[in-house]
Structures are given as C-alpha cells and as structure tokens.
Coordinates of C-alpha atoms and ligand atoms in Angstrom, one line a residue:
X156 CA 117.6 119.9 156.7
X157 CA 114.4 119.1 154.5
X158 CA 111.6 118.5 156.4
X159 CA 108.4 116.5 154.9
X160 CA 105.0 116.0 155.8
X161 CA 105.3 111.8 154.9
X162 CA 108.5 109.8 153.5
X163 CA 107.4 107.0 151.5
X164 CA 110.1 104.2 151.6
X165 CA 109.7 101.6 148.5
X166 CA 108.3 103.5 144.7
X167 CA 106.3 99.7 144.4
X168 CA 102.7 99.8 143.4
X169 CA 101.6 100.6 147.2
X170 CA 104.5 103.2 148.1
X171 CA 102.9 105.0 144.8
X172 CA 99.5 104.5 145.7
X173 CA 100.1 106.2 149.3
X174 CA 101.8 109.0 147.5
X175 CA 99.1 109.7 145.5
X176 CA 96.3 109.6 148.1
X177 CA 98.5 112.1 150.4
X178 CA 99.1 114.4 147.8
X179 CA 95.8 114.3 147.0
X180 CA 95.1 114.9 150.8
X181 CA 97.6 118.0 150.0
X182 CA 100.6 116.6 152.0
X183 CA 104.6 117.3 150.9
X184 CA 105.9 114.2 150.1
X185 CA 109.0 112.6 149.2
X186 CA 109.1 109.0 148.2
X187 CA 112.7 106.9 148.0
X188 CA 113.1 103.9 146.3
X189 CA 116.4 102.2 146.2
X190 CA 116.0 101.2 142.7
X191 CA 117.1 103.3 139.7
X192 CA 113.2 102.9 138.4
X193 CA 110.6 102.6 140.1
X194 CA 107.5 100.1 140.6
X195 CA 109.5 97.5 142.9
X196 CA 108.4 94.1 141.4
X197 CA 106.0 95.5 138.8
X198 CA 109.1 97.1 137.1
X199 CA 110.7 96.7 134.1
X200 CA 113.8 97.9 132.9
X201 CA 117.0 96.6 131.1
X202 CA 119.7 94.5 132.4
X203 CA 122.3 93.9 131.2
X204 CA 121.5 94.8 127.3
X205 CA 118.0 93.1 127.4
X206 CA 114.6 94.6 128.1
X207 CA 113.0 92.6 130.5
X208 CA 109.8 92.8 133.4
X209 CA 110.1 92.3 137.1
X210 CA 108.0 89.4 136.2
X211 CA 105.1 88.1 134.6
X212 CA 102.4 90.1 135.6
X213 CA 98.7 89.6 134.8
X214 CA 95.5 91.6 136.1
X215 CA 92.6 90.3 137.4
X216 CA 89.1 91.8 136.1
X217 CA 87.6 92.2 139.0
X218 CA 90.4 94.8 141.1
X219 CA 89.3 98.0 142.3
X220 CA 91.4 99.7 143.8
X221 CA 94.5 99.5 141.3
X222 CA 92.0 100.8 138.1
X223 CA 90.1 103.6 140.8
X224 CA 94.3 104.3 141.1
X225 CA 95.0 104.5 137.4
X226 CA 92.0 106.6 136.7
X227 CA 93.2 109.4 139.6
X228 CA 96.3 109.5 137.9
X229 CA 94.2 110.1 134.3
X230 CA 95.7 106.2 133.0
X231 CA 93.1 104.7 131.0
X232 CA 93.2 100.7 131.6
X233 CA 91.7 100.0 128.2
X234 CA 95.1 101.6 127.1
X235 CA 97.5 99.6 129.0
X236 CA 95.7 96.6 129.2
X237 CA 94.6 93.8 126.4
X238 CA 91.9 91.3 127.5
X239 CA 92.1 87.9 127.4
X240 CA 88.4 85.9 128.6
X241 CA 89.8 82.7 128.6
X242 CA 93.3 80.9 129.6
X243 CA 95.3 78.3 128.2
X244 CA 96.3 74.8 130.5
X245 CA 99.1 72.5 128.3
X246 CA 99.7 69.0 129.9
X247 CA 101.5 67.5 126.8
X248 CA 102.5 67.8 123.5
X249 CA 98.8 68.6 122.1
X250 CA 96.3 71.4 121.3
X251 CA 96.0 73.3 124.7
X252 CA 92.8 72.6 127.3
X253 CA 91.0 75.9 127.0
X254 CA 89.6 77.2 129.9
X255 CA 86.7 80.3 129.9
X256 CA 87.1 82.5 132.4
X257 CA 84.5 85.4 131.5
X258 CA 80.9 85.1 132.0
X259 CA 80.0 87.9 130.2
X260 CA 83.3 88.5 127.8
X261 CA 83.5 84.9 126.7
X262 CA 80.0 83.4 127.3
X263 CA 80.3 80.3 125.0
X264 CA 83.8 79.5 126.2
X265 CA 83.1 79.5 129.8
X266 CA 79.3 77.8 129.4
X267 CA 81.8 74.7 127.3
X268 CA 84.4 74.9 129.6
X269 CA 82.2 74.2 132.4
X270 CA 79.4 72.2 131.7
X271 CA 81.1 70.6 128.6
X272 CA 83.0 67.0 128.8
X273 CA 86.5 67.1 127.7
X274 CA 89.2 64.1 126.8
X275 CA 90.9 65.5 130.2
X276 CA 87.9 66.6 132.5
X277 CA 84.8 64.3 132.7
X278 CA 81.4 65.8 133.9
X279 CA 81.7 63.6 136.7
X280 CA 85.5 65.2 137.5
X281 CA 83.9 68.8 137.1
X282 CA 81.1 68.0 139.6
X283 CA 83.4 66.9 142.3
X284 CA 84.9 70.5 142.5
X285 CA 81.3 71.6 143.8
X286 CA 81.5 70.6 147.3
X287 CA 85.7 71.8 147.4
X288 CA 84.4 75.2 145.9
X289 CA 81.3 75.6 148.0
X290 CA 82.9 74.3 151.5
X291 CA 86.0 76.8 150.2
X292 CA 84.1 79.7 149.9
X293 CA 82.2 79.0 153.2
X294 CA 85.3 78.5 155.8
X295 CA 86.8 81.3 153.9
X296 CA 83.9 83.8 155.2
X297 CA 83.3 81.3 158.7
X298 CA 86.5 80.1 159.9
X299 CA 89.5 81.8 158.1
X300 CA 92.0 80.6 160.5
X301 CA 90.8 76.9 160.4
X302 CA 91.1 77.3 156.5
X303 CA 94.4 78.8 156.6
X304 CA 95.4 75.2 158.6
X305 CA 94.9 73.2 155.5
X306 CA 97.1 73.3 152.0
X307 CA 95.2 72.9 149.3
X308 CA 96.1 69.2 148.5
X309 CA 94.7 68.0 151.9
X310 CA 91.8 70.0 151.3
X311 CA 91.2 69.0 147.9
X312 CA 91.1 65.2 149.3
X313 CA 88.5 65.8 152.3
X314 CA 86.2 67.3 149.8
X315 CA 86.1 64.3 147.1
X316 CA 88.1 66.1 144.6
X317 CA 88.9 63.2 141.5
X318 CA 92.5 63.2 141.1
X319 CA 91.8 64.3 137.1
X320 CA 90.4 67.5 138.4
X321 CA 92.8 67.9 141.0
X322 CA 95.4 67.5 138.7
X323 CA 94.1 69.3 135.3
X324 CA 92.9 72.1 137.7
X325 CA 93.9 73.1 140.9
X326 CA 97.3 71.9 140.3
X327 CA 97.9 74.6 137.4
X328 CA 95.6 76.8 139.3
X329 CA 97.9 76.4 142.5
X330 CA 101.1 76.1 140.9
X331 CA 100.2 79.2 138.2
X332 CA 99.1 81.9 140.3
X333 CA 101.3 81.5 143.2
X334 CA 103.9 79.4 141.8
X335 CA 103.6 77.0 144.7
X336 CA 102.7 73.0 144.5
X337 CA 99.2 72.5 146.2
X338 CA 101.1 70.9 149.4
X339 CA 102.4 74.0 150.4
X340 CA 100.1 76.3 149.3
X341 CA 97.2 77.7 152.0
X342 CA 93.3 76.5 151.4
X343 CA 92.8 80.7 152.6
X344 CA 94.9 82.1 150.0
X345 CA 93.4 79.8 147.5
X346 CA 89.6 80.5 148.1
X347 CA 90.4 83.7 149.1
X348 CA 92.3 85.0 145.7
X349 CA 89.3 83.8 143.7
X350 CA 86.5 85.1 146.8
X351 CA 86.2 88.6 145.3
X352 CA 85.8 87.9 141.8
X353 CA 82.2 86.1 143.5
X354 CA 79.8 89.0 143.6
X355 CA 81.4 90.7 140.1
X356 CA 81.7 87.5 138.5
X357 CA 80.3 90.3 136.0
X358 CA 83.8 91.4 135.1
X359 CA 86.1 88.2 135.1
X360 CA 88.5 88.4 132.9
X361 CA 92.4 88.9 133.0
X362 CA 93.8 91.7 131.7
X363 CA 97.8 91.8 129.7
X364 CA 99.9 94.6 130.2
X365 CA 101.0 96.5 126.7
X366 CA 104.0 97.1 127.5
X367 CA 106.9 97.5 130.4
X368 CA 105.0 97.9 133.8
X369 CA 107.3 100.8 134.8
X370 CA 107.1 102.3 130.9
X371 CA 103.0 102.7 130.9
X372 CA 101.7 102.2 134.7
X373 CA 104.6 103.1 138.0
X374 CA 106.4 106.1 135.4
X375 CA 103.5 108.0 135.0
X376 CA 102.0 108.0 138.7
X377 CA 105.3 109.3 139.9
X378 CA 105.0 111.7 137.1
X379 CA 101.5 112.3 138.5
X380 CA 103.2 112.9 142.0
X381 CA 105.6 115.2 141.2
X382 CA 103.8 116.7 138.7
X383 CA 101.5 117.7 142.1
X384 CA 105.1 119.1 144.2
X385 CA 105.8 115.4 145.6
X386 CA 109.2 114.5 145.8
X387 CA 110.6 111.0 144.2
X388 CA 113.8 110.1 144.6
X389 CA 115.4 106.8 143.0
X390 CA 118.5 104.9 143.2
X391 CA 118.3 106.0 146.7
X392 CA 118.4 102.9 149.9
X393 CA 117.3 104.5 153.0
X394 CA 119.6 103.0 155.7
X395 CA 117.9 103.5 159.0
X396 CA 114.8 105.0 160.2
X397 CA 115.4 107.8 162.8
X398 CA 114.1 106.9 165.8
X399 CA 114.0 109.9 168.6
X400 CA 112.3 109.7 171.8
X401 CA 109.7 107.0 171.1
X402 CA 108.6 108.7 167.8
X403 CA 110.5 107.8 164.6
X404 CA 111.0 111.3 162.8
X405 CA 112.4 110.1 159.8
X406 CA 115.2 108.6 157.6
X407 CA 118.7 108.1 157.3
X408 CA 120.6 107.7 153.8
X409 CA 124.1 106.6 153.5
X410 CA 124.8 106.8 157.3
X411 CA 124.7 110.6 157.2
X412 CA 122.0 112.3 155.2
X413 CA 118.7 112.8 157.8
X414 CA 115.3 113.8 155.8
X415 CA 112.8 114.2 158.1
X416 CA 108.4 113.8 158.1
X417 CA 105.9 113.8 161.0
X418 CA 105.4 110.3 159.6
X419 CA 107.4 107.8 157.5
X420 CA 105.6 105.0 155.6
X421 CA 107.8 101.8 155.2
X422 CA 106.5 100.9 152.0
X423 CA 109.1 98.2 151.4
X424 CA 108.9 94.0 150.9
X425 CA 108.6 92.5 154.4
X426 CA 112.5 91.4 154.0
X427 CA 113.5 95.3 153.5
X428 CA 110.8 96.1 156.2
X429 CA 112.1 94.0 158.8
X430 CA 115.7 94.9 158.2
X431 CA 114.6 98.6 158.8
X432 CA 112.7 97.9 161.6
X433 CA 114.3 95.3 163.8
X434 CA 117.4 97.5 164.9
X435 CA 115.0 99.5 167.1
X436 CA 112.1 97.1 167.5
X437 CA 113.6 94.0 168.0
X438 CA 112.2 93.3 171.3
X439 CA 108.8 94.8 170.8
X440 CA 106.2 92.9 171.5
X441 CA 103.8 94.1 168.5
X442 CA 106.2 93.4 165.9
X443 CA 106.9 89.8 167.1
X444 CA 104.3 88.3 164.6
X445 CA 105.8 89.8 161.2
X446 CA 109.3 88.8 162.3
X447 CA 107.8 85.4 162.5
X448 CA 106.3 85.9 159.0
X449 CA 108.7 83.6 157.0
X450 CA 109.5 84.9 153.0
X451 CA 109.3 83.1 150.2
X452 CA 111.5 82.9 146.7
X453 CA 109.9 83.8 142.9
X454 CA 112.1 83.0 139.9
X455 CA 111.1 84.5 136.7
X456 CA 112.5 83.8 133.5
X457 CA 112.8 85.8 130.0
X458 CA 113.6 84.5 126.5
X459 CA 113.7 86.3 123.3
X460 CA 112.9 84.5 120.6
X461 CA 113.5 85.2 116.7
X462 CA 109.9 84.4 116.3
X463 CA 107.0 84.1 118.7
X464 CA 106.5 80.3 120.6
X465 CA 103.2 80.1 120.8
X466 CA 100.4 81.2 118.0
X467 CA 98.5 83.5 120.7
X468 CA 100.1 85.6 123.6
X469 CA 97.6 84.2 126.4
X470 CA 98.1 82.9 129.9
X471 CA 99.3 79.5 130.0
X472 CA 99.7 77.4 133.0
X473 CA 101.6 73.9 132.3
X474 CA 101.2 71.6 135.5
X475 CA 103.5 68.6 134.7
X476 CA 106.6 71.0 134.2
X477 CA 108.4 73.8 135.6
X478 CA 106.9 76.3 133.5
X479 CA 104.4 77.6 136.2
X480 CA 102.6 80.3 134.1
X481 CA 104.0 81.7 131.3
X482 CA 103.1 83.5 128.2
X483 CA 104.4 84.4 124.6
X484 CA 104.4 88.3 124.7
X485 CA 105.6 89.6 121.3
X486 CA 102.1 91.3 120.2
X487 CA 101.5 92.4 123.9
X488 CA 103.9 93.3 126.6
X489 CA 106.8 93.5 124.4
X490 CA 106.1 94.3 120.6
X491 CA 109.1 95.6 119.5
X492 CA 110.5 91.4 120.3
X493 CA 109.8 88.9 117.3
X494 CA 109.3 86.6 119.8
X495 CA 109.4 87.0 124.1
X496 CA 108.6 84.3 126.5
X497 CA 108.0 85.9 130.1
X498 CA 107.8 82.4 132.4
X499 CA 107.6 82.5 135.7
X500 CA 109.4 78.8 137.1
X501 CA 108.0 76.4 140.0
X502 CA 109.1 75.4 142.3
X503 CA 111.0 78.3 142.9
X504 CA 114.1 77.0 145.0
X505 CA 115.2 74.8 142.5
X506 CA 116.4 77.5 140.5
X507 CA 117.5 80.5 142.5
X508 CA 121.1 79.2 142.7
X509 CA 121.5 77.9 139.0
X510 CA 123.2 79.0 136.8
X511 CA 120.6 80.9 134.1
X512 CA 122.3 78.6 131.4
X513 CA 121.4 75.1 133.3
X514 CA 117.6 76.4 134.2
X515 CA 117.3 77.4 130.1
X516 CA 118.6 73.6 129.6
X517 CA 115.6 72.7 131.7
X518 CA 113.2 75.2 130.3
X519 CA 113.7 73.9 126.9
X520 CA 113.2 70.4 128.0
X521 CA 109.8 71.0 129.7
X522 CA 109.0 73.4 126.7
X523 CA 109.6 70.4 124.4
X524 CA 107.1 68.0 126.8
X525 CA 104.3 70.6 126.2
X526 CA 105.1 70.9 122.1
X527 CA 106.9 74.3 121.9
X528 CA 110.7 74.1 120.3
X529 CA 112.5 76.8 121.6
X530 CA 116.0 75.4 120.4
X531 CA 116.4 77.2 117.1
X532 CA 114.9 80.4 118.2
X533 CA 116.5 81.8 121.0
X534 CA 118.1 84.7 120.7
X535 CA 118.7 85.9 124.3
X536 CA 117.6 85.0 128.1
X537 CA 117.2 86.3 131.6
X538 CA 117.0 85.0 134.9
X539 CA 115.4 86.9 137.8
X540 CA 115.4 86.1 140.9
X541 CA 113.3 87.4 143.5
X542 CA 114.3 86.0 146.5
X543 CA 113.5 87.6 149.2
X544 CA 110.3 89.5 148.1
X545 CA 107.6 87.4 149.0
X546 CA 105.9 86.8 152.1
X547 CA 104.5 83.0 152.9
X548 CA 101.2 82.1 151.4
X549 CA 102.0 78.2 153.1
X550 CA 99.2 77.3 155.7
X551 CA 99.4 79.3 159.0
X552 CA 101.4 82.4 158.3
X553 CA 98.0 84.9 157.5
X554 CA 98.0 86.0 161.3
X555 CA 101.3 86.9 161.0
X556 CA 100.8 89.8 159.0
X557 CA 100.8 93.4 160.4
X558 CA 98.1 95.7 160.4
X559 CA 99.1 99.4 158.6
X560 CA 99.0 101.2 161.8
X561 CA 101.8 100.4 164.1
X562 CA 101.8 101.2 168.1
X563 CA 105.1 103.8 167.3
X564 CA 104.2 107.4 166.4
X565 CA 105.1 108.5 163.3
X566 CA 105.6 105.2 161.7
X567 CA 103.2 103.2 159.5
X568 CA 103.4 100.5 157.0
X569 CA 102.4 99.8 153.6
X570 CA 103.0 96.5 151.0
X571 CA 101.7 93.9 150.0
X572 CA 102.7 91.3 153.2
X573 CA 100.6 93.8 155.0
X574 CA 97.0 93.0 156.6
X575 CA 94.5 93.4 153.6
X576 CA 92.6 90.6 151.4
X577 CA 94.2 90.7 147.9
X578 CA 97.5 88.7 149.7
X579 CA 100.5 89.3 147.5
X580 CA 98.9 90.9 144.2
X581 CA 99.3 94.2 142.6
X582 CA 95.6 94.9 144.2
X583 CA 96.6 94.2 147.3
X584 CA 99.3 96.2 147.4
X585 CA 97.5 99.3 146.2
X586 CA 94.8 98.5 148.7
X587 CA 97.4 99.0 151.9
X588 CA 99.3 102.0 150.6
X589 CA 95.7 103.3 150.5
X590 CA 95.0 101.7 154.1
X591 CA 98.5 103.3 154.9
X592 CA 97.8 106.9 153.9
X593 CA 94.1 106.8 156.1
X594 CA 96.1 106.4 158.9
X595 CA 97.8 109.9 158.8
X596 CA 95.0 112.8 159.6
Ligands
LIG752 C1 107.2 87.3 139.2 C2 106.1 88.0 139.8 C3 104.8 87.8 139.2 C4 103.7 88.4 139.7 N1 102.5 88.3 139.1 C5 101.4 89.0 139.5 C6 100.2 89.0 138.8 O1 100.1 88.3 137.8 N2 99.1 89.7 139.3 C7 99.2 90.5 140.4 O2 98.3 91.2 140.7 N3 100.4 90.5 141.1 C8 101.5 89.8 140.7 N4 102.7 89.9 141.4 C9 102.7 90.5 142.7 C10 102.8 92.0 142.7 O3 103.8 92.4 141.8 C11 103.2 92.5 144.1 O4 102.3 92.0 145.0 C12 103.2 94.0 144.2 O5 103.9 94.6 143.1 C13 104.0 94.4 145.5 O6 104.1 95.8 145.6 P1 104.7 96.4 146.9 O7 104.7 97.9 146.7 O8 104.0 95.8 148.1 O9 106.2 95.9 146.9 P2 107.4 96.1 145.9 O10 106.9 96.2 144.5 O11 108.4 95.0 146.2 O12 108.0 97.5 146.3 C14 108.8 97.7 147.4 C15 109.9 98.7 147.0 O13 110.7 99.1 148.1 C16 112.0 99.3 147.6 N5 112.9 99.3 148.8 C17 113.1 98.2 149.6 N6 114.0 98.5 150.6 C18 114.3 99.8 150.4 C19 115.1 100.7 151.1 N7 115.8 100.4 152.2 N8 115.2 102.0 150.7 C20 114.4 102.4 149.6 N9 113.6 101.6 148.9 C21 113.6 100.3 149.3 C22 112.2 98.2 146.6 O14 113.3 98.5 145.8 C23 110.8 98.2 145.9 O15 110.8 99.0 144.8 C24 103.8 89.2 140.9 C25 105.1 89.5 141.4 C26 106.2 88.8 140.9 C27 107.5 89.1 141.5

C-alpha cells in the first residue's frame, strides 16, 4: 500500500498551491483531483466539442500570494496575463461609461473617471460615495461582524448613497464581481474585496488571462510538482477519508483502494468538503459552523462568435441585465476564436435549470438592450453551471467559515470557503492552501 507524507484532495488553485509549498518543504505528495484536468473552477477544457473556461476569470493587481505562486513555479505573469487599467459599465444601447481603475497605469482615466461629471454620474452622485466608502472601510477594520450584518443595498441607503451612484456603481460593482444583486450581497465582502487593493493602490489594475487557465497557469504547477517527485493523480474522486482511531490516516478510492499520509489536506469546494467529512464528523462540535455555511450557485456562459462582439476584449459589467460581467475574449483568452463571449449570468438561480437554448434566447435579448447583436454571429454556445461550488457571501455566513487547522489529527483543510481574507477569489484560495501546508511541521 503507498504511503505518503500529505494527500492533497481537489488539483484547484489552493490544492496546487499546498502541493507546491510541501514539496518545497521536501514532503512526498500525491494530489487527487476528481477531474480529468486540473485547476477545479479555474479550468478550462473542452466539452463537448467546444473549448471553453471554468468561467470568467479576471485578476486583480494587487494579489500576492497567487503571482509569489507563479514565480516559484518559474510562470512569468507578464506572460499569462494582458492588462487592462480601466473597465467598461454598459446601461443601454450607447457608448460604454468608462471607468479608470489604475492610479498609476491609467492616470488620466481614473483622475476623469473620478473627479470628472458624466451624463450618468453627477459630481454631486460621486461625492455621496465618500461617506459609504470611508464608513466601509472603517467597520471593515472595527467591527467586521456588525458589517457582515448589513447587504450592501441597506448600507448604501444609511450612508446617503444617490440612487444614480448606487445604481451606475455599486450595482454593477455588486452584481459583477460576485454575481449577486446588492440585497443579498454582504457590506464585509464588499469593503473587504476592495480593502487590500488600499495600501497598493500602487498596482490597481486587472489583469486577462492569455489563454485556457488550465493550458498556461494549473498545467504547469502540477508539472512543477511532479517535475519535483510529487504525485498527481486526475480523473480520480476520493470516496471517503480513512478515519482510524481518532486520527484520519488517509483516503479511500472507489470503495477499495486505501492511499495513506500522516496528513490529508481536503482541498475540495465546501460542498465536496462536507460530503467527505460529515460521515465521521457529523456530530462534532467544531465542524457545526461550516455545515451551517450555506453554498451558493454561479452560471457562466460561453458563445463563439464568427466575429468578435465588442471592439475591445475588456471587462464589462451591464447592471440593467443578466449579463453580470462579461467580456469579448477573441484577442485574449481565446485567440484562435473569431469571436468568444465568456459571460458570467446574474442572478444565478434563474438559469441553472434552463435549458442552455432558452438562457441564449435571454442572453441575446439583454445583449440587444446594451447595443451588441449577437443574432447573426453565433456559431456555438455553452452553459456551465456551477452549482454547488460556492460558499455564501450573503450577510452573516463569514463566521461560519473554518479555520485550516482542524481539532482531528492528520486532517487539515484548504479552499477558498476557508478562513482567510481574499473570500472566494483565486487569491484567496492560494492564500489557504498556503495557510494549509504551515500547518504540517
Ligand atoms: C464563474 C467563476 C468566475 C470567477 N471569477 C473570478 C475572478 O474573476 N477572479 C478571481 O480571483 N476568482 C474568480 N473566481 C473564483 C476562483 O475561481 C475560486 O475562488 C478558486 O478557483 C477556488 O479554488 P479552490 O482550490 O478553493 O477550489 P476549486 O477550484 O473548486 O478546487 C476544488 C477541486 O477539488 C476537486 N474535488 C472535489 N471533490 C473531490 C473528491 N471527492 N475527490 C477528488 N477531487 C475532488 C474538484 O474537482 C476541484 O478541482 C471565479 C469562479 C467562478 C466559478
């Protein structure tokens, strides 16, 4: 029977990230991932004929922990990454509200975009984000749990927000990052997405992947693993974890096959994660709060196109339709497409259970309301579905998230659901499968 010093469960972005901070730490390692590829929901892959992403996927300038990642691993961002400084917001059929976004990348831009009056945002609208943004930041570093008590509409309102600047702004910020309206989604995940990027305002920006997530980032630090005698293994579901006198001593594939590790990593989604652990740990008092933790549904949506949508592939949020954030992608993540549009839909229960013909019906409507014809160009679609891999970012659920190290020896978890500030991002993820590995010596 092979015998391991960790088994990583889940190839995502923080399974991999463990992996490579054990083996750096010299540890035997095998890593299984149920998945034929790997990178969990930053993969890509083909299905069913058509090349398509986990879903649309954008990176924020001021991460550290996935770039300090990349460069262990010898990836150089400015090689998988294009930079974009400012993002497009489309409320009708005319030219796009451009907003800046980088203080140092796009100085003009951002200097217009926020001291500048617009035919949508008044002077007066832009100053009555002040006291929302200031209080925000505040209760974020004061009283995180009174924050987390608010959604983002209610909080919006006690700070003066103008309903233009509500609406122009946090509604496509709200609805375009986390695909939720602003009644459901937490003042705490707001604030604190955007509390980071405060002392390195420096390096604001939002990076576009060039190419399949898998293809140039998850492939080649598994490579990097086994490269180093780590062990992947994909198209592999791990069943059970083995749980032997109080200590859980490894896994259990297929009912039969036992690999076993002085410690096991459940680097899975919180769905997965609570499958795994509630046959053992069902009664246990630690592990009562991240039971509680409720999960939440992303539908993403791909369209090739015999010739691109839009004139520039740049983030584009659309608050008065169901295209949450979305982007034309032919010169970018997928240049061998004459045309690709990667959306990601809100909200996202509308649409799990239709069929992918009915939600293009709707696309194409809302596309239409926002100026871009899609009828004559479509060549192909995709629907994906995600819908059981987030965790709740509504108001309440951040103490329900489990640290890394549990009370049970041998067993530790990574992902993004778990305790660490970047909530459900590719930083954050990264961030607790390093957390995870500093918990074995
Ligand atoms: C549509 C969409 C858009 C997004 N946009 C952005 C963005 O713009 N910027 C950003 O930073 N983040 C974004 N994210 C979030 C980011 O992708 C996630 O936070 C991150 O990838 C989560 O990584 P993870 O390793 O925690 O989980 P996952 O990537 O979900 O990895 C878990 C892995 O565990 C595997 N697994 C589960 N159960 C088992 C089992 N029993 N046996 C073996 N393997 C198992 C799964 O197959 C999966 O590969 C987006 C996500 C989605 C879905």
């Amino acid at each position: 029977m092979p015998k391991f010093d960790v088994i990583i469960v889940g190839a995502g972005l923080a399974g991999l990230s463990a992996g490579v901070e054990l083996t750096l730490k010299n540890k035997k390692v095998l890593i299984i991932e149920a998945e034929p590829v790997v990178g969990g929901r930053t993969s890509s892959y083909n299905l069913d004929g058509m090349d398509v992403e986990s879903g649309f996927h954008r990176y924020i300038g001021y991460y550290s922990h996935l770039p300090s990642l990349l460069r262990k691993v010898g990836i150089k961002l400015d090689d998988i990454l294009t930079w974009e400084d400012k993002i497009h917001v489309r409320v009708d059929e005319k030219h796009p509200i451009e907003l800046g976004l980088a203080p140092v990348f796009g100085i003009i831009k951002t200097i217009k975009g926020v001291l500048g009056n617009s035919e949508y945002l008044t002077i007066k609208d832009k100053l009555s984000l002040i006291p929302f943004f200031v209080s925000g930041f505040k209760d974020y570093l004061k009283s995180p749990e009174d924050l987390d008590s608010f959604n983002i509409r209610d909080y919006a309102k006690k700070h003066g927000v103008t309903s233009r600047a509500f609406h122009y702004l946090i509604v496509p910020l709200s609805a375009g990052i986390f695909f939720l309206p602003p009644d459901r989604y937490s003042a705490y995940v707001f604030f604190g997405l955007f509390a980071p990027g405060i002392p390195k305002f420096y390096k604001l920006r939002i990076g576009a992947y060039l190419g399949g997530m898998t293809e140039v980032m998850c492939k080649p630090i598994a490579d990097w693993i086994e490269k180093r005698g780590g062990m992947i293994m994909t198209g592999t579901k791990v069943d059970s974890l083995q749980y032997v006198e109080e200590k859980i001593k490894g896994v259990t594939l297929n009912e039969k096959i036992n690999y076993e590790a002085d410690y096991t990593i459940v680097a899975t989604t919180l769905h997965s994660a609570k499958h795994l652990l509630k046959p053992n740990f069902e009664e246990h008092s630690w592990f009562q709060p991240m039971f509680k933790l409720p999960l939440m549904p992303a539908v993403c949506f791909q369209i090739d196109l015999a010739e691109p949508a839009l004139p520039l592939d740049i983030t584009t949020f659309a608050p008065n339709t169901c295209l949450a954030s979305f982007a034309e992608q032919s010169r970018t993540t997928f240049r061998e497409s004459n045309g690709r549009l990667s959306i990601i839909l809100t909200p996202p229960e509308k649409f799990l259970k239709m069929e992918p013909e009915k939600t293009l019906e709707i696309i194409m409507e809302d596309a239409a309301k926002i100026g871009m014809d899609l009828k004559t160009k479509i060549l192909d679609y995709r629907q994906i579905n995600h819908v059981y891999d987030f965790h709740s970012l509504e108001p309440g659920h951040q103490k329900l998230r489990p640290i890394q190290q549990t009370p049970i020896k041998g067993l530790i978890l990574a992902g993004d659901y778990t305790k660490q500030p970047f909530f459900a991002t590719m930083e954050g993820a990264v961030y607790s499968g390093i957390k995870a590995a500093k918990c074995i010596p």
